[in-house]
Structures are given as structure tokens and as C-alpha cells.
Short mmCIF file of C-alpha atoms in Angstrom, two decimals:
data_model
loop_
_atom_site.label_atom_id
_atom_site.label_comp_id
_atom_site.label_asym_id
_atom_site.label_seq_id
_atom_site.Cartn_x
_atom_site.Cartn_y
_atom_site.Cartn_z
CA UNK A 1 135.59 116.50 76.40
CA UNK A 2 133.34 113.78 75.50
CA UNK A 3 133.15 109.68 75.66
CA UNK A 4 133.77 109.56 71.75
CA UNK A 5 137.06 110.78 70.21
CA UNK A 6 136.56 111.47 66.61
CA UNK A 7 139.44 108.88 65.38
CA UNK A 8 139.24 106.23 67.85
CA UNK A 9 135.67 105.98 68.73
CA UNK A 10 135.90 102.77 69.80
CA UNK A 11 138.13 103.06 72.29
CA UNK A 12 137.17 103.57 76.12
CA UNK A 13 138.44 106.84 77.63
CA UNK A 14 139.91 107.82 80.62
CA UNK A 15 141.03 110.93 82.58
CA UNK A 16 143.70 111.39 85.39
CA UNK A 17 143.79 113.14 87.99
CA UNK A 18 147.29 113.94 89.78
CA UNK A 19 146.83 115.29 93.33
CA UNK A 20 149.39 116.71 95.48
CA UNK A 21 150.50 120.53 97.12
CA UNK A 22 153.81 119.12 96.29
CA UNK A 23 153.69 118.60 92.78
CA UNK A 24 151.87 121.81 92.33
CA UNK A 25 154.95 123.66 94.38
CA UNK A 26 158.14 121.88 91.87
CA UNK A 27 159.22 120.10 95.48
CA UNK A 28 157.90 116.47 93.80
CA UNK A 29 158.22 115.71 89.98
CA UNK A 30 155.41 113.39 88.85
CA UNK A 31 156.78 110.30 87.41
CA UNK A 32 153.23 108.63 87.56
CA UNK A 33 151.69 110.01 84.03
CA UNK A 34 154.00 108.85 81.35
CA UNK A 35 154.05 105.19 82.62
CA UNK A 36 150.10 105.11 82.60
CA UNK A 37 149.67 107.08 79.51
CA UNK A 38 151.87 104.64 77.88
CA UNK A 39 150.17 101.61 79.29
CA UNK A 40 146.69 102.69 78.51
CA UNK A 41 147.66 103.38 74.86
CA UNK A 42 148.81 99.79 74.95
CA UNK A 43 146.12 98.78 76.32
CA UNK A 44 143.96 100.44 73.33
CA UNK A 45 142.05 102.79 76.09
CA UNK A 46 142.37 106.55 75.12
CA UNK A 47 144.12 108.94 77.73
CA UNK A 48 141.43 112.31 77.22
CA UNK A 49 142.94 114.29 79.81
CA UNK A 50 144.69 114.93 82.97
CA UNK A 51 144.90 117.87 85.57
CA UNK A 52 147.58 118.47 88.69
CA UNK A 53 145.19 119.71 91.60
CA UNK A 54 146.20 120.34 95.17
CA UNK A 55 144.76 118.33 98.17
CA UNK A 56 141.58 120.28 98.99
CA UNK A 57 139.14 117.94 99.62
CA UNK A 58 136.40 120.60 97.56
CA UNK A 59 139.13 120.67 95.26
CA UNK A 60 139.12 117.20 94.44
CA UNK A 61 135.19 116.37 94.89
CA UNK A 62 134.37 118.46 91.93
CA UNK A 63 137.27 117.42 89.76
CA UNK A 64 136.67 113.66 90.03
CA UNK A 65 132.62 114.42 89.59
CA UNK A 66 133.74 116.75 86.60
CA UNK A 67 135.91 113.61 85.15
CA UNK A 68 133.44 111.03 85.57
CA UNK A 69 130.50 111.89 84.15
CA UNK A 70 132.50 112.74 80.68
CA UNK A 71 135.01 109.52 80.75
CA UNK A 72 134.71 105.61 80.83
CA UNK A 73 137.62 105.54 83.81
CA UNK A 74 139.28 107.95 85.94
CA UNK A 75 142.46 107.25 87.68
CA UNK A 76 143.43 109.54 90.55
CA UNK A 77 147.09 109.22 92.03
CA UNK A 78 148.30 110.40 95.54
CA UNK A 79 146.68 111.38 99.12
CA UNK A 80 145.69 108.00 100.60
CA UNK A 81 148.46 108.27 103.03
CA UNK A 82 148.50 107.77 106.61
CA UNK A 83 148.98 111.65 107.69
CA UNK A 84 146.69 114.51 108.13
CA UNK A 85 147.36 115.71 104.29
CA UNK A 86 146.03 112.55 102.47
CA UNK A 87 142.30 113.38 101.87
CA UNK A 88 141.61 112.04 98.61
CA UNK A 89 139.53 109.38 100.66
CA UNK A 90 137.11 111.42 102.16
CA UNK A 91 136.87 114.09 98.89
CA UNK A 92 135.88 110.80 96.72
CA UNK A 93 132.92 109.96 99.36
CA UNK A 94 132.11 113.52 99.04
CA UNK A 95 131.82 113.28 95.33
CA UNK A 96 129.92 110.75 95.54
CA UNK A 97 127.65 111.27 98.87
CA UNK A 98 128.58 107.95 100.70
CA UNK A 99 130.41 108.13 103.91
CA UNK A 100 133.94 107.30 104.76
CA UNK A 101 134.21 104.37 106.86
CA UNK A 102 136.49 101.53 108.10
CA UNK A 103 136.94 98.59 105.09
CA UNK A 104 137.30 95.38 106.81
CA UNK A 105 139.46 93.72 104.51
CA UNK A 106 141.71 96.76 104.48
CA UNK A 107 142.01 96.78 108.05
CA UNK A 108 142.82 93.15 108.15
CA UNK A 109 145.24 93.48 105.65
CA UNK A 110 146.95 96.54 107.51
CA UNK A 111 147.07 94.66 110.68
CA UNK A 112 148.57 91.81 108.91
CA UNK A 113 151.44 93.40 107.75
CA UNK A 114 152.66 95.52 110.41
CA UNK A 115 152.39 92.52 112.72
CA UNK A 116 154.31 90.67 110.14
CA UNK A 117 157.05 93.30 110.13
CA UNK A 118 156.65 93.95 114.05
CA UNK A 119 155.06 97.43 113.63
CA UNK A 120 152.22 98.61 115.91
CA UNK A 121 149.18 99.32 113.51
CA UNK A 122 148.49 102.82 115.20
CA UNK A 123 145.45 105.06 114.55
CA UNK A 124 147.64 106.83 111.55
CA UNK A 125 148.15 104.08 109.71
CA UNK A 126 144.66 102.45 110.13
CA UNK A 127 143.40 105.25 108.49
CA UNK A 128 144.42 104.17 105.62
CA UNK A 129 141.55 101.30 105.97
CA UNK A 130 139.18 104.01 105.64
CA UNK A 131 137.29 104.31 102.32
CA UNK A 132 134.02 105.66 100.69
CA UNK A 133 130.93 103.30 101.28
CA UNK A 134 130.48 100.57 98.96
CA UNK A 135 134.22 100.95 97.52
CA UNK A 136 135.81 97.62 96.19
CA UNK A 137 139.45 97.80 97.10
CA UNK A 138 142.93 97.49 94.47
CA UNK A 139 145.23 95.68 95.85
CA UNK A 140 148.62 96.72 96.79
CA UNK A 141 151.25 94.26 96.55
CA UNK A 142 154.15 96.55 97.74
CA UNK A 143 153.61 98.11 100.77
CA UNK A 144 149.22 96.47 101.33
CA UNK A 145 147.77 99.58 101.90
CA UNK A 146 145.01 99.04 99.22
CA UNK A 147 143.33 101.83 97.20
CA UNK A 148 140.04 101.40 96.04
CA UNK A 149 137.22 101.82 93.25
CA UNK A 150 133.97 103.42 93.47
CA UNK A 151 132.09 103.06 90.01
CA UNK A 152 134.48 104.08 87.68
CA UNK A 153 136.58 105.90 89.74
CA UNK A 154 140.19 104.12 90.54
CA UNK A 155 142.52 105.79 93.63
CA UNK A 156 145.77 104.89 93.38
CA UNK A 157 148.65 105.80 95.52
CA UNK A 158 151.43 108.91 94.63
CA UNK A 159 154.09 106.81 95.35
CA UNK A 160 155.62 105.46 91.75
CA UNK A 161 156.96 102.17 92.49
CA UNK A 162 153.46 101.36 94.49
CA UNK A 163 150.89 103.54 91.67
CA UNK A 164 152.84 101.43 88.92
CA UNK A 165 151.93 97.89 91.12
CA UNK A 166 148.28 99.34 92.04
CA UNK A 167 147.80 100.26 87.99
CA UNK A 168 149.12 96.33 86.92
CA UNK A 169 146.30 94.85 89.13
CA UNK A 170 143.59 97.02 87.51
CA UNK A 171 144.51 96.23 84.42
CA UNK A 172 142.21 93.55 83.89
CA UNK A 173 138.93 96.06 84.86
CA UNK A 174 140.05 98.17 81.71
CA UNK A 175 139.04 95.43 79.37
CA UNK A 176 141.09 95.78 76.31
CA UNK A 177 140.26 97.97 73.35
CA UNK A 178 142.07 98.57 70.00
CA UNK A 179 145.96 99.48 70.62
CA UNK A 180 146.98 102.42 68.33
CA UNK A 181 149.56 101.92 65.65
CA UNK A 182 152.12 104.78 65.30
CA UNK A 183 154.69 105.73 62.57
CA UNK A 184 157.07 108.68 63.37
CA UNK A 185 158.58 110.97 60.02
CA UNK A 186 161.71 112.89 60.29
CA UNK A 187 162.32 115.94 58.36
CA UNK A 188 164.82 119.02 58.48
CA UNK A 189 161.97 121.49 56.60
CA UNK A 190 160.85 124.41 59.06
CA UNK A 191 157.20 123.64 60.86
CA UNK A 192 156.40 126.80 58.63
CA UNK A 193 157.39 125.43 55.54
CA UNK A 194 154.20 122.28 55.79
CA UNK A 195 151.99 123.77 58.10
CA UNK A 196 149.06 124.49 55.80
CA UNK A 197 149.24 121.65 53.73
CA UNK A 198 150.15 119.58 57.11
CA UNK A 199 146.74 120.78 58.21
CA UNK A 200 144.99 119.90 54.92
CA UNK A 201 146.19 116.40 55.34
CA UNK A 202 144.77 116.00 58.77
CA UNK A 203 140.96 117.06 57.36
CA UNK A 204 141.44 114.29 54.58
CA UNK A 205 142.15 111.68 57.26
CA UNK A 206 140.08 112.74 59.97
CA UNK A 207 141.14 109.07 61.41
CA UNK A 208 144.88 109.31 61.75
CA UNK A 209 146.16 111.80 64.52
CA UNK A 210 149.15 113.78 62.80
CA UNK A 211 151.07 115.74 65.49
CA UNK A 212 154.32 117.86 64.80
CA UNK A 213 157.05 117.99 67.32
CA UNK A 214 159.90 120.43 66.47
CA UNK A 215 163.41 118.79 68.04
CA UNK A 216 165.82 120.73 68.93
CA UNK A 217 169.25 119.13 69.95
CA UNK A 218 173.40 119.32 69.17
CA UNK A 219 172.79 122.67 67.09
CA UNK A 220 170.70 120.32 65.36
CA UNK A 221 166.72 121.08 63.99
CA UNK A 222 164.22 118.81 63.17
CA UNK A 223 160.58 117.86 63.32
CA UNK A 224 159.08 114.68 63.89
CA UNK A 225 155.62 114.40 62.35
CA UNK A 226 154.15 111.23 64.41
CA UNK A 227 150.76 109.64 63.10
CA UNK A 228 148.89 107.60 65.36
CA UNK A 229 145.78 105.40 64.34
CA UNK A 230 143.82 102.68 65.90
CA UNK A 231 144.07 101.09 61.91
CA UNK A 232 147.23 100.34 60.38
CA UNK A 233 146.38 100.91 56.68
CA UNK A 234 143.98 104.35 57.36
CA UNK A 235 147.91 105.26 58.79
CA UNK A 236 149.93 103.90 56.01
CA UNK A 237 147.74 105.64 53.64
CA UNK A 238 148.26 108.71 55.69
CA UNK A 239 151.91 108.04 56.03
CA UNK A 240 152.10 108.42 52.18
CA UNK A 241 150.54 111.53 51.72
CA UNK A 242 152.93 112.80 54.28
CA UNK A 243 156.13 111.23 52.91
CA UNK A 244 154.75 113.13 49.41
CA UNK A 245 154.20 116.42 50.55
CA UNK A 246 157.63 116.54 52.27
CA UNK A 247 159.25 115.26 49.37
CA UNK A 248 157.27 117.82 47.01
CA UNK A 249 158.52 120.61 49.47
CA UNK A 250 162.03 119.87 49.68
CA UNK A 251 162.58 119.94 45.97
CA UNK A 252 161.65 123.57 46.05
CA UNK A 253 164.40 125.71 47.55
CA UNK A 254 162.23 128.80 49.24
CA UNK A 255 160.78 125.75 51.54
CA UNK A 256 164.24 124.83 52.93
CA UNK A 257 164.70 128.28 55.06
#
């Protein structure tokens, strides 16, 4: 994995990383990676990779070292809680060498709004003022309890309807690259039919993305061939070629089985 993407070289990268024993276990679905993938795309920033790792705090330190010395942002989601589980806090100060210690605006804003809602800010839930040394904090208009950055490292909480808030008010730190432009082709021929000459297309327009996505529904086959290009006339271009060769194929009846 590397900072430049052959196709969209301009665009700034980024890597997720989803922690959680309980999505690893099937108890919790993640609902947190096709909202950001989709925003980032339309924010032009290019999604490299993302991994599903368990809360180990060694676990995590590597990963997030692994992720940021090969991306321009990493996003982790989950384990800033209040219980004895959440450690992505501490594993990001290990990553980094810094210590974990009480954020003073994070405190005051967790005091804040417990008094507001006549809660007693216990020890639990203050610990979710704690942070890596020199962290900025995101803000968390839900429920307050902020995540943080550390260089280009962005925690975020598990929790959907607060990650989705927490990911809004980073937005602006992404900057804004080049969104991709997309075009999606239908056909009924077998994968097998255009596979060769599918991949022959690709090497002449090293630019375009051209992914095939067999569909299976209702008794019903097709694939969807979906280009994707940060240029919308390298991908009509491509687009044409594609629409050719399927049209070349189907006229010849060995390619229909």
C-alpha cells in the first residue's frame, strides 16, 4: 500500500481501522464503513484500506503505526468508551510514545453535560477525558464525549449515529480532493465470456478503475461492470470501449452461455 494510487494520484488516501471483540465475534454488525467510504469518495479522498482488529491495546498500536506511515489519514472507530474494554486511547499513545493523560477541555465538557442532564460525572465516565499527549480533540455533538487527533490519526467513536456526527466535523481537516465520476454497465454475458478482453481494456486505461460485479437475484444473472475515474472523459472514453466489446460479444452466440 502506498500514498500514490496509480489512477488517482492526486487524491489523498486514507485507511480505517474498525476495532471491536464484538464485531470480530458476529454479536455487532459494523454499519460505520459504508457511510465513510461513501463520504470520502465524495469528498475526492481515496479509501486504501481497512482492517476489523480486536481491542488489544498491542493489537491496535502496531496497526495504527502500520496505517500511518503508508496513508495521508487514518480513521479508527470504536473503544473510547467509559468501561474497562475501551483502550483505543491508551494503544494510540502507545503508538505514538506520548502518555495518556486528562484533556482539560474534555473534562470540562464531560462535566458539563452530565450536570446538565443531572448525572454524577463518576471516575468511568471521566475517563473518557483521557487522551494521548498533545491530541487536539473532535467534537462530539451527540452525546460530548470528544474523540481526538494525533497527527494524522482521527479516533472516532463505534457508535453509528455518534461516528457519523464525529466524521461531519472532521470533514473540513480532509481538505477536498478530486471526487470520482462513476458509470455502471449492465450486461447478461457470463464474467467468462469478457474476462480477457475485460482485462485488456483495463491495461489501455490504466486511469479508469473497471470492476465486475456478478448479480445474482429473482433467478435472474447479471454483471455490472462499474468504471470509476477521477476524469470524466478518460471514463467516457473507457465507457466506449466497454459498451463495444460487449456489443461485439453478444453478436456471437458461443459468448451467450
Amino acid at each position: 500500500m502506498s500514498r500514490a494510487g496509480a489512477c488517482m494520484s492526486n487524491r489523498a488516501t486514507c485507511a480505517i481501522i474498525i476495532i471491536g471483540d464484538e464485531i470480530l465475534s458476529g454479536r455487532t454488525t459494523d454499519a460505520n464503513l459504508p457511510y465513510f467510504a461513501r463520504r470520502l469518495d465524495e469528498l475526492g479522498l481515496v479509501l486504501r484500506e481497512t482492517r476489523v482488529i480486536p481491542d488489544s491495546i498491542a493489537v491496535i498500536a502496531s496497526t495504527v503505526n502500520e496505517y500511518r506511515a503508508q496513508v495521508d489519514f487514518v480513521l479508527t472507530t470504536g473503544g473510547i468508551g467509559p468501561t474497562h474494554d475501551d483502550v483505543t486511547a491508551r494503544a494510540v499513545a502507545d503508538a505514538f510514545g506520548v502518555p495518556v493523560e486528562r484533556h482539560p477541555e474534555a473534562a470540562r465538557r464531560l462535566e458539563s453535560y452530565y450536570s446538565r442532564r443531572g448525572t454524577k460525572p463518576n471516575a468511568a465516565r471521566m475517563r473518557m477525558a483521557d487522551m494521548p499527549r498533545g491530541a487536539t480533540l473532535i467534537d462530539n455533538p451527540i452525546s460530548q464525549a470528544p474523540g481526538f487527533q494525533i497527527e494524522n490519526v482521527l479516533v472516532l467513536a463505534g457508535v453509528p449515529e455518534i461516528a457519523r456526527a464525529m466524521f461531519e466535523e472532521i470533514v473540513p481537516r480532509f481538505g477536498r480532493g478530486t471526487p470520482l465520476v462513476t458509470q455502471t454497465i449492465v450486461t447478461t454475458l457470463p464474467e467468462g465470456a469478457f474476462a480477457s478482453d475485460l482485462a485488456e481494456l483495463q491495461s489501455r486505461h490504466h486511469r479508469v478503475r473497471i470492476g465486475s460485479y456478478p448479480i445474482y437475484e429473482r433467478n435472474r444473472h447479471s454483471v455490472h461492470l462499474v468504471l470509476r475515474a477521477d476524469d470524466s472523459d478518460l471514463l467516457s472514453t473507457a465507457a466506449k470501449d466497454v459498451d463495444s466489446l460487449l456489443a461485439q460479444l453478444s453478436r456471437s452466440p458461443k459468448d451467450r452461455s
